[in-house]
XYZ file of C-alpha atoms in Angstrom:
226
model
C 23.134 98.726 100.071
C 24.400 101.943 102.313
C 26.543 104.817 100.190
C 29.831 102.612 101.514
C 29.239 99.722 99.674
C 27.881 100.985 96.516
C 31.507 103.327 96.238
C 33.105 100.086 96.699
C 31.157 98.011 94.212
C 30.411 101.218 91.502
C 33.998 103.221 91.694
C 34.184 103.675 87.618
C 30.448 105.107 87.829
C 31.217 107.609 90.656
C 34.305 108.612 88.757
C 32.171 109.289 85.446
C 29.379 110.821 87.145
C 32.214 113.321 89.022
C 33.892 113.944 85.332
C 30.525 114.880 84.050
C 29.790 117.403 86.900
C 32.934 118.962 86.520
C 32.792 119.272 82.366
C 29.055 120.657 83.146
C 30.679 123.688 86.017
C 33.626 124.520 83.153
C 30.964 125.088 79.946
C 28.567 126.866 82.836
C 32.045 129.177 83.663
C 32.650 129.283 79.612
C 29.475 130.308 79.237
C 29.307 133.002 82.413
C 32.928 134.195 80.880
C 31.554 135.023 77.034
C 28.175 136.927 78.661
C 30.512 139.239 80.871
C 32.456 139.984 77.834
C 29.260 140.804 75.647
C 27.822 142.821 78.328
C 30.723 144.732 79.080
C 31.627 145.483 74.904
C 27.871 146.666 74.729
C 28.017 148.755 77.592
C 31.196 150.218 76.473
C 29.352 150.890 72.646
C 26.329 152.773 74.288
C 28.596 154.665 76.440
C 29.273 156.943 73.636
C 25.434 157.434 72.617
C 22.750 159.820 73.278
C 19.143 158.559 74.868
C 17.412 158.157 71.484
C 20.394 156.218 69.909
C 20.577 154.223 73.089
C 16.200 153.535 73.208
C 16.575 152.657 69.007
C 19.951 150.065 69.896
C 17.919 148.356 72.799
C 14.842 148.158 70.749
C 17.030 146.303 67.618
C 19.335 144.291 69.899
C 16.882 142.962 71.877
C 14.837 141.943 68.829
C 17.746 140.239 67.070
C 19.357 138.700 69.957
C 16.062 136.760 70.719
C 15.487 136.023 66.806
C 19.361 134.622 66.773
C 18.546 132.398 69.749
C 15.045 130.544 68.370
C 17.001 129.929 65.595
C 20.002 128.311 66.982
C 18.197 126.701 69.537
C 15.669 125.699 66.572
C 18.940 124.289 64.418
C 20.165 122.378 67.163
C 17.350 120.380 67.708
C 16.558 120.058 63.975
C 20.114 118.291 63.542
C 19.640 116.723 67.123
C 16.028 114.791 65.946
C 17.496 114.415 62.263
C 17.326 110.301 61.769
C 20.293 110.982 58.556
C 23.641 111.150 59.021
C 25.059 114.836 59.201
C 27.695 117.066 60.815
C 26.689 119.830 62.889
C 29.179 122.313 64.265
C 28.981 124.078 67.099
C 30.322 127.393 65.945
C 31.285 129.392 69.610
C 32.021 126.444 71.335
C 34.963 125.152 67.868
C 33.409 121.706 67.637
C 32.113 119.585 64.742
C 30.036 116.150 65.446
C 29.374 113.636 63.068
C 25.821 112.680 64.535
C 22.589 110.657 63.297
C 19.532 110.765 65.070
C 20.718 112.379 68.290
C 23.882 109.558 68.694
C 27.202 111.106 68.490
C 29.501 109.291 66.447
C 32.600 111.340 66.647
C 33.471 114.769 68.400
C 36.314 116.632 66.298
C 37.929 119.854 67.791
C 37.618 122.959 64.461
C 38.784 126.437 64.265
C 36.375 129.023 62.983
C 37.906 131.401 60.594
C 37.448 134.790 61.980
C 34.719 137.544 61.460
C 36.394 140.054 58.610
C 35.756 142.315 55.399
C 37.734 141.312 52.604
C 38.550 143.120 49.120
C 39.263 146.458 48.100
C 36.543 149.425 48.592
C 34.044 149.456 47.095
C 34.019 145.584 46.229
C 34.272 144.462 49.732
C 32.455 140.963 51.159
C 31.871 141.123 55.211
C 32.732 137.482 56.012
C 31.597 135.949 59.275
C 30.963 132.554 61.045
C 28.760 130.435 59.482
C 25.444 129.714 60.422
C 22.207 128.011 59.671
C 22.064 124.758 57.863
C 24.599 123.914 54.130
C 25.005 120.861 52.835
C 27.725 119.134 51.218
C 28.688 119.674 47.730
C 31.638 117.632 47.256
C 35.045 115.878 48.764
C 38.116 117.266 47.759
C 41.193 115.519 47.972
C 45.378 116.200 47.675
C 45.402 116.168 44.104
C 42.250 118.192 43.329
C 42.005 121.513 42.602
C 40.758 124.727 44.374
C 40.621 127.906 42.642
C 41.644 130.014 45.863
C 39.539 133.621 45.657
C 41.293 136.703 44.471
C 41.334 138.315 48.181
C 42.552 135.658 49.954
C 46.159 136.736 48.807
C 45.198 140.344 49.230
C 44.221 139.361 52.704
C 47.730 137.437 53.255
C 48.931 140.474 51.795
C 50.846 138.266 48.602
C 50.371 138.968 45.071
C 47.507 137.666 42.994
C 48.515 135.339 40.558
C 47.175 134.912 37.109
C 46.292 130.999 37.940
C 44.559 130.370 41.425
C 43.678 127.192 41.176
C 45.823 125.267 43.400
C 46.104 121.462 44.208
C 45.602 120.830 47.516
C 44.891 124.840 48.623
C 42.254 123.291 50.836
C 44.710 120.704 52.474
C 44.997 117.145 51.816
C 41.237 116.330 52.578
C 38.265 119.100 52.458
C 34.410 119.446 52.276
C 33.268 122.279 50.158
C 29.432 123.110 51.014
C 26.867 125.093 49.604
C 27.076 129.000 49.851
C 30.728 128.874 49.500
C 31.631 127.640 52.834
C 34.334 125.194 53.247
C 35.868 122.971 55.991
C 39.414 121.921 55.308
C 42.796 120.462 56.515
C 45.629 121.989 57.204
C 47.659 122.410 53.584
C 51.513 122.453 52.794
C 50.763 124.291 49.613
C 49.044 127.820 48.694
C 47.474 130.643 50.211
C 46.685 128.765 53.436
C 49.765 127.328 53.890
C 49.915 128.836 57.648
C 49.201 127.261 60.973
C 48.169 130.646 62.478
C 45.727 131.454 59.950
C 42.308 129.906 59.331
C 40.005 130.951 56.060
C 37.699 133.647 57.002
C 34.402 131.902 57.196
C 35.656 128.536 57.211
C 36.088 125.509 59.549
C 39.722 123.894 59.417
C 40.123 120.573 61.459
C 42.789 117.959 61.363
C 43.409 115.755 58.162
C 42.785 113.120 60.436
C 39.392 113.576 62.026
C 38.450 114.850 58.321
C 39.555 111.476 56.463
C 37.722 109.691 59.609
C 34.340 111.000 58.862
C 34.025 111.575 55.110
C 33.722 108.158 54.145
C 30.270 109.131 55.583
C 29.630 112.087 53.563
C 28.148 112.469 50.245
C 26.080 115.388 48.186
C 23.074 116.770 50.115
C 24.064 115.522 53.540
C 23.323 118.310 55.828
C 25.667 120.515 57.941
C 24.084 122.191 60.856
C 25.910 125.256 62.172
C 24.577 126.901 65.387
């Protein structure tokens, strides 16, 4: 069979096999767009040091940015070759995957709550993007609970009120996991009550794709974030 007839006979193939290339070229431009940046914030940073500052940064950068990638790359294949069901989340990329044993079972677009210090000097918490591996604690739903943290409404810049816990602060559906972190929907009451801001340190996805894969979850099923 010449390249003429197998177009004819194998159109849909050709078409997915062109789809792929070009979803492969856009993550290789995301990916060639984010290392410009980084390179051009650090060279704007040691811009303003001398030579020893600049020798110490290289030495600590270099050691932490190759530490940082055996460990994500280490993470991603742990939750790729792990036969249980689990979420993993890819945290620069804002996407969550229900997988088991390297099948993907559903992709779900996330927002990552942004990298911020919270409270009032001295008592201050640096909050940034998860990573590493949580598991899940429990399901919340509408009519449960959530006693919201003192400086999220110092961070919204609203009062603190004497009772924080809040039905449905987390949204209608929401997966609280160990070390504090959270992934939640969208809520119409509380603190969070505001398309254009997501929880530092938190995932928020659509109630949707969050009632869609819970059914799924239980206590100790892991969360891989990378």
């Amino acid at each position: 069979m010449d390249f003429r007839e197998f177009r004819r006979y194998h159109k849909s193939f050709l078409l997915f096999f062109a789809i792929v290339l070009v979803a492969l070229a856009g993550l290789d431009a995301f990916v060639v767009y984010k290392r410009h940046r980084y390179v051009r914030e650090r060279e704007r940073l040691r811009a303003g040091m001398n030579d020893a500052e600049r020798r110490k940064t290289d030495l600590v950068l270099g050691s932490e940015d190759n530490r940082l990638k055996v460990m994500m790359a280490l993470l991603r294949r742990q939750a790729q070759l792990d036969k249980q069901i689990h979420l993993a989340v890819a945290v620069d990329s804002g996407s969550m995957y229900l997988e088991r044993e390297g099948a993907l079972l559903r992709e779900i677009p996330v927002r990552i709550g942004p990298e911020r210090r919270v409270g009032t000097p001295p008592d201050t918490v640096h909050m940034v993007a998860p990573r590493g591996e949580r598991t899940v604690e429990r399901v919340l739903g509408k009519s449960d609970g959530w006693e919201v943290p003192a400086w999220v409404y110092m961070d919204r810049g609203l009062p603190v009120p004497a009772e924080r816990s809040v039905k449905g602060a987390l949204g209608p559906v929401a997966i609280l996991l160990t070390g504090g972190t959270v992934i939640y929907a969208p809520p119409s009451a509380g603190p969070l009550n505001d398309s254009s801001y997501v929880l530092p340190g938190a995932v928020r996805a659509s109630a949707v794709d969050l009632r869609a894969i819970v059914p799924n979850l239980k206590p100790g099923t892991a969360v891989y974030f990378y």
